[in-house]
Short mmCIF file of C-alpha atoms in Angstrom, two decimals:
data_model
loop_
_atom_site.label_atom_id
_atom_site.label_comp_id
_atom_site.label_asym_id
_atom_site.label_seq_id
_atom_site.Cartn_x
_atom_site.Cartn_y
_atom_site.Cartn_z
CA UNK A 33 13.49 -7.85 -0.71
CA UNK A 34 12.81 -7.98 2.60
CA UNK A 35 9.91 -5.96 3.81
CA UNK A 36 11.90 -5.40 7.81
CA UNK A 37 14.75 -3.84 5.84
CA UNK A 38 12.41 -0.94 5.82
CA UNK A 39 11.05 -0.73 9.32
CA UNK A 40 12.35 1.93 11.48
CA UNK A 41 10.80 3.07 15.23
CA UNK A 42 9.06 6.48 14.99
CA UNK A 43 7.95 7.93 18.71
CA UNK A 44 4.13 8.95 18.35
CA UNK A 45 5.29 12.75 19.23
CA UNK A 46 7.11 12.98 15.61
CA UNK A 47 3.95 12.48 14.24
CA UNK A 48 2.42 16.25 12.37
CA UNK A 49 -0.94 17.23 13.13
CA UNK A 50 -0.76 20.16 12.14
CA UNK A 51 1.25 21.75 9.20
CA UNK A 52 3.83 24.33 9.56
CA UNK A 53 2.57 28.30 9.03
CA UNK A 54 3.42 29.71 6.68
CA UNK A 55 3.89 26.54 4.99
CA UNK A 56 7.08 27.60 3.45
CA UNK A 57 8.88 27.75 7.60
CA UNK A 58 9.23 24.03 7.21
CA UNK A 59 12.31 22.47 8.09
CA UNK A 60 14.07 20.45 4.93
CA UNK A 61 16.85 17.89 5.33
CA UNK A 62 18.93 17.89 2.48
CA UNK A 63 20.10 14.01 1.58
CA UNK A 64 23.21 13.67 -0.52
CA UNK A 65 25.93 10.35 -0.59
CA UNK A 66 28.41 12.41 0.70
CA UNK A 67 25.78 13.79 3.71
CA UNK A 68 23.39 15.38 5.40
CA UNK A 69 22.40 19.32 5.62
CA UNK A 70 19.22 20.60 7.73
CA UNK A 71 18.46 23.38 5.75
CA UNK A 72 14.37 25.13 5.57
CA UNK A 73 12.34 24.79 2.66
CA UNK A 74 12.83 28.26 1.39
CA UNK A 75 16.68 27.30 0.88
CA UNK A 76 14.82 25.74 -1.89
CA UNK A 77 16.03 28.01 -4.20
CA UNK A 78 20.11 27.98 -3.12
CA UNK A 79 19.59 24.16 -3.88
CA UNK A 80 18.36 24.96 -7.86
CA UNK A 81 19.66 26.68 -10.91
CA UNK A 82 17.90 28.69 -13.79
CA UNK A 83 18.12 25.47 -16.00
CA UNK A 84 16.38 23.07 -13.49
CA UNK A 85 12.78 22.71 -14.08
CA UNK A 86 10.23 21.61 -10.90
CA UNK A 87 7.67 19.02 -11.46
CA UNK A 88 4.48 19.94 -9.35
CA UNK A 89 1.24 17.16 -8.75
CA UNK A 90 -1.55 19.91 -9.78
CA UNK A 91 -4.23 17.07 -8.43
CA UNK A 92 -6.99 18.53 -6.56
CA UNK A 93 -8.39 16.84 -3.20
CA UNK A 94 -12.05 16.03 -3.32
CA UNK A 95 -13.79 15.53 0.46
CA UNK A 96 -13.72 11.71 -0.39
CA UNK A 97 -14.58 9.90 3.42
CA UNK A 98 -18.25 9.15 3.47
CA UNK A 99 -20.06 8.57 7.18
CA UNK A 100 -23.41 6.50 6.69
CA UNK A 101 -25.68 3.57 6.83
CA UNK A 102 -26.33 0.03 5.42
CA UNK A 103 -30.01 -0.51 6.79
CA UNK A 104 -29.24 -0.10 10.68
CA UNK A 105 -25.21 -0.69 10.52
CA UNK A 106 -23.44 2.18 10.77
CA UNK A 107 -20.52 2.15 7.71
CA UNK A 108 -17.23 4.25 6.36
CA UNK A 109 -15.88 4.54 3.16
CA UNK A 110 -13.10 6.20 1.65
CA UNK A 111 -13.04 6.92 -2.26
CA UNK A 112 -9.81 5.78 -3.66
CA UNK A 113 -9.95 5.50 -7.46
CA UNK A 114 -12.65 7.10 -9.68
CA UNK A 115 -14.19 4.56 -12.75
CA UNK A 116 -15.87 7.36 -14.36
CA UNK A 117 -18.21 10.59 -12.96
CA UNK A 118 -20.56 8.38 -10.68
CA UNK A 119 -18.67 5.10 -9.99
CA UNK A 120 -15.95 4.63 -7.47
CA UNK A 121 -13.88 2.12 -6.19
CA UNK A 122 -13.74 2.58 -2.18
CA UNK A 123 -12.56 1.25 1.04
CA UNK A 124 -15.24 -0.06 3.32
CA UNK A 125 -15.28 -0.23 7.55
CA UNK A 126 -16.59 -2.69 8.54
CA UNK A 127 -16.50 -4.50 5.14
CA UNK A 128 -18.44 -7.82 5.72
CA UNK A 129 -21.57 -5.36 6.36
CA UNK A 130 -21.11 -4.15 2.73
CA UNK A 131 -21.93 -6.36 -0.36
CA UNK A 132 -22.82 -6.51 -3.37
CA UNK A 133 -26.19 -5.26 -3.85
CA UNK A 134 -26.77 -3.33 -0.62
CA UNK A 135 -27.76 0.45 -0.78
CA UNK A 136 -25.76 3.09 1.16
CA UNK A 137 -27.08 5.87 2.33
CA UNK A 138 -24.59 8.42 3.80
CA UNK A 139 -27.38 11.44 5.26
CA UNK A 140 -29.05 11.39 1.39
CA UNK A 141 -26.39 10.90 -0.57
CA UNK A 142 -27.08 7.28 -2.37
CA UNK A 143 -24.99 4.71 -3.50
CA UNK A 144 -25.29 1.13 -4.88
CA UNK A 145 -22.66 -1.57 -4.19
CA UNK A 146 -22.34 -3.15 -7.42
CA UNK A 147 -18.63 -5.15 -6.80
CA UNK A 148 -16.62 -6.42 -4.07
CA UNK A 149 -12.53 -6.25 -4.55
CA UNK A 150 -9.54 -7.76 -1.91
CA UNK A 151 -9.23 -5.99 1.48
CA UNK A 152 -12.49 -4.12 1.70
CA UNK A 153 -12.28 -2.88 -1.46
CA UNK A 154 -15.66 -2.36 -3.34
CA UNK A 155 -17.47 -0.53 -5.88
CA UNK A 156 -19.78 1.89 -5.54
CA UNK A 157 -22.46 3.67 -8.16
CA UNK A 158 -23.84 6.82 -6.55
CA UNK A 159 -26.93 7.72 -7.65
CA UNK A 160 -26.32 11.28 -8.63
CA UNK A 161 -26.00 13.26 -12.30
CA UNK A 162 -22.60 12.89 -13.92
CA UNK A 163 -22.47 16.54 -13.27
CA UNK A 164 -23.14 16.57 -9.67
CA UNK A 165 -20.60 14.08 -8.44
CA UNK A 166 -18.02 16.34 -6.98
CA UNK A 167 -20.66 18.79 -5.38
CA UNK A 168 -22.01 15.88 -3.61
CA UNK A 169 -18.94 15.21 -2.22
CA UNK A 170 -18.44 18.41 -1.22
CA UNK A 171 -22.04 18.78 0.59
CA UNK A 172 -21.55 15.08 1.94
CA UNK A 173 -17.95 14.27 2.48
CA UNK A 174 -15.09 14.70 4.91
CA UNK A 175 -11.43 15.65 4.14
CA UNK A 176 -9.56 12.24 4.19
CA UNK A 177 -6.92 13.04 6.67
CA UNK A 178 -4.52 9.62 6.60
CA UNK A 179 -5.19 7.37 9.31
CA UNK A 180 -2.29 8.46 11.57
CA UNK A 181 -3.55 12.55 11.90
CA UNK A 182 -7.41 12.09 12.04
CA UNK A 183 -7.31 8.91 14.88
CA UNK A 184 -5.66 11.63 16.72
CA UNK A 185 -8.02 14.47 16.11
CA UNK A 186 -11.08 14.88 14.37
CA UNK A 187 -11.34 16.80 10.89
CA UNK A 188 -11.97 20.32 10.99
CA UNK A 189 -12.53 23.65 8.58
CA UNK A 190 -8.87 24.52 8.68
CA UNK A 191 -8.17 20.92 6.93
CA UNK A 192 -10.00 21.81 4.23
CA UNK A 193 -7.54 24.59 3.22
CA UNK A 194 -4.24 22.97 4.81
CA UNK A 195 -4.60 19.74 2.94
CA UNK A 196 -4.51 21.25 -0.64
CA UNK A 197 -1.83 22.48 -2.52
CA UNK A 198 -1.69 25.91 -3.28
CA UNK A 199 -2.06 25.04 -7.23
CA UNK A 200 -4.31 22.56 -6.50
CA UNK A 201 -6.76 22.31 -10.05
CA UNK A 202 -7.57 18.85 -11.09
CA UNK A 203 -10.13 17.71 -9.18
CA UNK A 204 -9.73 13.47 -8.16
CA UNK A 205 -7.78 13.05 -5.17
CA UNK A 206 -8.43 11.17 -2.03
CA UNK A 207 -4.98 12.28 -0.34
CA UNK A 208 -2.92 15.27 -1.19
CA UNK A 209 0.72 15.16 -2.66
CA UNK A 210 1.84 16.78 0.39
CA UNK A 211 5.44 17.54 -0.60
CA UNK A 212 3.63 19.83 -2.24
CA UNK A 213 1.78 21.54 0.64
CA UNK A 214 5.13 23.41 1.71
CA UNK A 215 4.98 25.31 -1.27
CA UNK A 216 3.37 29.03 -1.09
CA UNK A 217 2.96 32.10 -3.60
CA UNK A 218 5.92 34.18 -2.40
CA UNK A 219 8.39 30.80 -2.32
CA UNK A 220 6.69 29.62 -6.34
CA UNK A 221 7.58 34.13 -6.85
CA UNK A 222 11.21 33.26 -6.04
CA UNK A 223 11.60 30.88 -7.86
CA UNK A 224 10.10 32.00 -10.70
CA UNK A 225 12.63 35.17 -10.17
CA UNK A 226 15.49 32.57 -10.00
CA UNK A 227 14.83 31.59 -13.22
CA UNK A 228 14.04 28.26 -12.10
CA UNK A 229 10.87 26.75 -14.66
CA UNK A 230 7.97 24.85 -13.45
CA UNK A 231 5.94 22.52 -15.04
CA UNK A 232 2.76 20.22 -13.93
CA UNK A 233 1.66 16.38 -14.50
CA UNK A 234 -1.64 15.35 -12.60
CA UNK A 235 -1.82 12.12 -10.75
CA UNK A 236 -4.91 11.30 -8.66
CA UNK A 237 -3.86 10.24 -5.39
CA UNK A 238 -6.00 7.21 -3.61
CA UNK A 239 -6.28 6.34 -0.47
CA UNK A 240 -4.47 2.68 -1.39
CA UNK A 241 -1.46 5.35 -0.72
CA UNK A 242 -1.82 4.30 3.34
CA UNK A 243 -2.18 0.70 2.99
CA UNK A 244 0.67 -1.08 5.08
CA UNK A 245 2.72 -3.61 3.10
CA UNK A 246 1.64 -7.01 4.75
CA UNK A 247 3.77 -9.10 2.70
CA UNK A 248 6.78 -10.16 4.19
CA UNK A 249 8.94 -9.54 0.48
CA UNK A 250 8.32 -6.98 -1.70
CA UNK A 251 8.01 -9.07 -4.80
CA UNK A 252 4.83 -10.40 -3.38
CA UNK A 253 3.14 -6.93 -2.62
CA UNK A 254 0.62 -5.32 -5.20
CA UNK A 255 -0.57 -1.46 -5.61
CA UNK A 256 -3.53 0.01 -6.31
CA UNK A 257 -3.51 1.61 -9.62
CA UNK A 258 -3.81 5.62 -9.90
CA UNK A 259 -4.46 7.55 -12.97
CA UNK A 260 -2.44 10.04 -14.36
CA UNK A 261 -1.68 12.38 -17.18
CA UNK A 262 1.39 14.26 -18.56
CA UNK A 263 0.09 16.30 -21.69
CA UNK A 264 2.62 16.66 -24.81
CA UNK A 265 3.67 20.34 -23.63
CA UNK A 266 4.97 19.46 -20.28
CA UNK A 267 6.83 16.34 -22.18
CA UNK A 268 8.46 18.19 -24.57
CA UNK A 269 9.32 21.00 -21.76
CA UNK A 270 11.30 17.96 -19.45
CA UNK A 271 12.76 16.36 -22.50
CA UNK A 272 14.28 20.06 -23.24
CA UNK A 273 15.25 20.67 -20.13
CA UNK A 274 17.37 17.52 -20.12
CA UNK A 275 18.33 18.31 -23.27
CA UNK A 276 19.80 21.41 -21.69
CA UNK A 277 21.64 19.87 -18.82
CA UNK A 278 19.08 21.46 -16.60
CA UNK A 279 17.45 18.74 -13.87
CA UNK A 280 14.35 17.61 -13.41
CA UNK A 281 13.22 17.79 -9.81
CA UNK A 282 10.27 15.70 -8.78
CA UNK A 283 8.08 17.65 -6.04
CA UNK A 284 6.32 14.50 -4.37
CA UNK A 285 6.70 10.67 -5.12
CA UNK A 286 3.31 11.58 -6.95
CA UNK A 287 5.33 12.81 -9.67
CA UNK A 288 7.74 10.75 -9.63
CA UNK A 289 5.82 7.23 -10.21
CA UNK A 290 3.79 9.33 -12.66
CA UNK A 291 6.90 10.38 -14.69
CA UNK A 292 8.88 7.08 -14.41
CA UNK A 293 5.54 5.33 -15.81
CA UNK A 294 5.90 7.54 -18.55
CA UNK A 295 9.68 7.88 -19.62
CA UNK A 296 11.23 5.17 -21.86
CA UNK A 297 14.74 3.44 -21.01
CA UNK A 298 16.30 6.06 -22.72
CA UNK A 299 15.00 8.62 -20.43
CA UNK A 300 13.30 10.33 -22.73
CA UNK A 301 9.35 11.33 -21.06
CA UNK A 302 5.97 10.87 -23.53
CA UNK A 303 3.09 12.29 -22.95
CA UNK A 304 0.94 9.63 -20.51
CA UNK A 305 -2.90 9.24 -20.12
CA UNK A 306 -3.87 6.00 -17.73
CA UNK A 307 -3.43 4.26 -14.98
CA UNK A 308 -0.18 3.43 -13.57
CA UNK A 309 0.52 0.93 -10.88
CA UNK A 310 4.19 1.32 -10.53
CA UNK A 311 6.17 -0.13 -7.81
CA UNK A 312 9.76 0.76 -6.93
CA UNK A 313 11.94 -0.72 -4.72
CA UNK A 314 16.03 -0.92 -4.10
CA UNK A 315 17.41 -1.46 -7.62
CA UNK A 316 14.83 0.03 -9.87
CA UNK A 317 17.21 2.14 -12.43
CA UNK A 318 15.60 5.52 -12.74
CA UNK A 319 15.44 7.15 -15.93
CA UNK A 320 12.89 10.41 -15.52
CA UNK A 321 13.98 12.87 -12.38
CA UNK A 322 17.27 13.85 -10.70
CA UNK A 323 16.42 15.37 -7.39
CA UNK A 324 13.11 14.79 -5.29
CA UNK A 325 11.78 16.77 -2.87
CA UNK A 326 9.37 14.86 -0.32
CA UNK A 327 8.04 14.39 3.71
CA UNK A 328 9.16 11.70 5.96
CA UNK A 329 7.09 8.47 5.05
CA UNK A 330 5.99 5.85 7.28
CA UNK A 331 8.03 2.07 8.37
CA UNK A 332 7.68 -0.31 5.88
CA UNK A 333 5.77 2.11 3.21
CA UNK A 334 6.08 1.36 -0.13
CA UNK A 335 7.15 5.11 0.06
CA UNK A 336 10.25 4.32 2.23
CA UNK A 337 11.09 1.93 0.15
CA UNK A 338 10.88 4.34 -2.62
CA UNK A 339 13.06 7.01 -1.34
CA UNK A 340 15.02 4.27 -0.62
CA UNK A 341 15.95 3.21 -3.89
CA UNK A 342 16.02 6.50 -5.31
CA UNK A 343 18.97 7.80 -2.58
CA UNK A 344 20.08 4.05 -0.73
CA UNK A 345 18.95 2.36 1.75
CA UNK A 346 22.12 2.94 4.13
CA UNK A 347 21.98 6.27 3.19
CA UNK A 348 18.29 6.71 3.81
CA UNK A 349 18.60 5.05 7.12
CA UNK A 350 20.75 7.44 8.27
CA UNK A 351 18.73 10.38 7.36
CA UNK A 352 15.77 9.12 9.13
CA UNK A 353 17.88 8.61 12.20
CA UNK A 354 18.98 12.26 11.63
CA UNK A 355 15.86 13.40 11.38
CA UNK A 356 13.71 11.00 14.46
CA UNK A 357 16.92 12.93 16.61
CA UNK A 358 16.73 16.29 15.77
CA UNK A 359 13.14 16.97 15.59
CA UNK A 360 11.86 16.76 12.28
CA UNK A 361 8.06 16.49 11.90
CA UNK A 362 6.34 13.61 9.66
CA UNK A 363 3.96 12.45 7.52
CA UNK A 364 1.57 14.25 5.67
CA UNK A 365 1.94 17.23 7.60
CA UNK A 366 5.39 17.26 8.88
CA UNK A 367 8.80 18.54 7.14
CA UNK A 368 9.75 18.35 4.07
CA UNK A 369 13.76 16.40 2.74
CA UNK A 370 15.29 17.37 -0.58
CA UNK A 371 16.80 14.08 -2.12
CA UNK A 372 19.94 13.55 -4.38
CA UNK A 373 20.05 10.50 -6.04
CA UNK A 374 22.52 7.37 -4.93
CA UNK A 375 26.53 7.09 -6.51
CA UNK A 376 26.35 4.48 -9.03
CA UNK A 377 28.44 2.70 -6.29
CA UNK A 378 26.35 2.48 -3.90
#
């Protein structure tokens, strides 16, 4: 397809730099064929029924943009995928002043550039214990705001908490699944009360999540693998929900790709340990989740695009016309829409 089917014009001042408080006080647009609703995302639970299960990312953001040196040039790089405990693949600024061979040194923290990929992608060995990866990313590292919030402001403390999920507990991520930062403990209480089950997958978000689509067709654009697991007890809790005519009800395109990586044509979900590289676009047939609940994404995302096959194009255009008009924050740290899927005739 083509890629300007998805672009839209979003003023600057819709852009979020700063989440809602509580996090629960967002606003939620509620997308269904027959039309739209602006709702708040603790009508959440008026939306969902005791049989419906919610599918939550339970990936953990690691402090994954690294300031440093090559020699005298100053560099950046932003983790993206982990190979194993000490060996990531990374984006580097500027990235002819990074090659194979050189030694980074970001204030003491070491690493070794042992491959080069497409679009300033390389691979980077830190020279640290297995163990002491993720504490010296912690000690070294920066919150990777996406590229729209931190060229507008710099990273601060307050990041560190607002760009985590409440249930955040798999370390890997380089961005959160931030449908997922609406969510606090008094709206997961209610719920719970409701009746309403929950169940988690993890899928460690990378940074490839912010690349633009320069292809001008989608056929012709490829993603950056993430890895992901979905252990045999949250499986067999979907596949009985189904079985149940309860719904499934993705919280984040995160879980979505992760679950529609893992379900077979039959719709039935197994248990998934890998990488997944899945790309969906207007006409994918879905087979895993029934409702999604996720932010505003950017023109020309492979996230747009995504939303847009789930719910329509048409039908997501208008909503994001809807929303530009009346206010709705995006991104990362803007407002949150609750999806139903497209009519079979549309």
């Amino acid at each position: 397809m083509d890629v300007d089917l998805f672009d839209f014009e979003l003023p600057k001042s819709s852009v979020a730099l700063r989440p809602a408080f509580p996090r629960d006080s967002a606003r939620m647009l509620v997308v269904k064929p027959e039309g739209l609703t602006d709702a708040g995302v603790t009508d959440l639970c008026s939306q969902l029924t005791s049989r419906d299960v919610l599918v939550f990312n339970d990936t953990r953001v690691i402090p994954g943009r690294l300031a440093g040196k090559r020699g005298d040039a100053k560099i950046e790089v932003t983790l993206h995928k982990r190979e194993n405990d000490t060996v990531w693949l990374a984006f580097a600024k500027p990235a002819k002043k990074v090659q194979i061979g050189d030694t980074l040194d970001f204030n003491g923290l070491r690493a070794h550039v042992v491959a080069l990929g497409e679009g300033g992608e390389r691979t980077l060995e830190f020279a640290v214990e297995d163990t002491a990866m993720t504490a010296a990313l912690e000690s070294h590292g920066v919150m990777p705001l996406p590229p729209y919030i931190a060229s507008q402001r710099a990273v601060d403390e307050r990041d560190m908490s607002d760009y985590q999920t409440v249930y955040a507990n798999q370390d890997g991520a380089v961005a959160a699944p931030t449908a997922g930062l609406h969510f606090t403990p008094e709206l997961l209480e209610a719920l719970k009360k409701k009746g309403v089950q929950s169940a988690t997958v993890t899928l460690h978000v990378g940074a490839g999540t912010f690349l633009p689509v320069k292809a001008e067709d989608t056929d012709d654009h490829r993603m950056h693998s993430e890895w992901g697991e979905i252990t045999v007890e949250t499986a067999e809790l979907l596949n009985q929900v189904r079985a149940n005519d309860g719904r499934i009800v993705s919280v984040g395109t995160t879980s979505l790709r992760l679950l529609e990586s893992a379900a077979t044509d039959d719709g039935i979900i197994k248990p998934f340990s890998g990488d997944t590289d899945i790309f969906i676009t207007p006409g994918y047939k879905f087979r895993a989740i029934d409702l999604l609940m996720t932010n505003f994404h950017l023109p020309k995302s492979t996230l747009f695009m995504l939303v847009s096959a789930f719910s329509g194009l048409e039908t997501m255009q208008k909503a994001y016309r809807h929303a530009i008009e009346s206010g709705y924050r995006f991104y990362s740290y803007g407002d949150s829409s609750l999806l139903y899927p497209a009519r079979n005739d549309q």
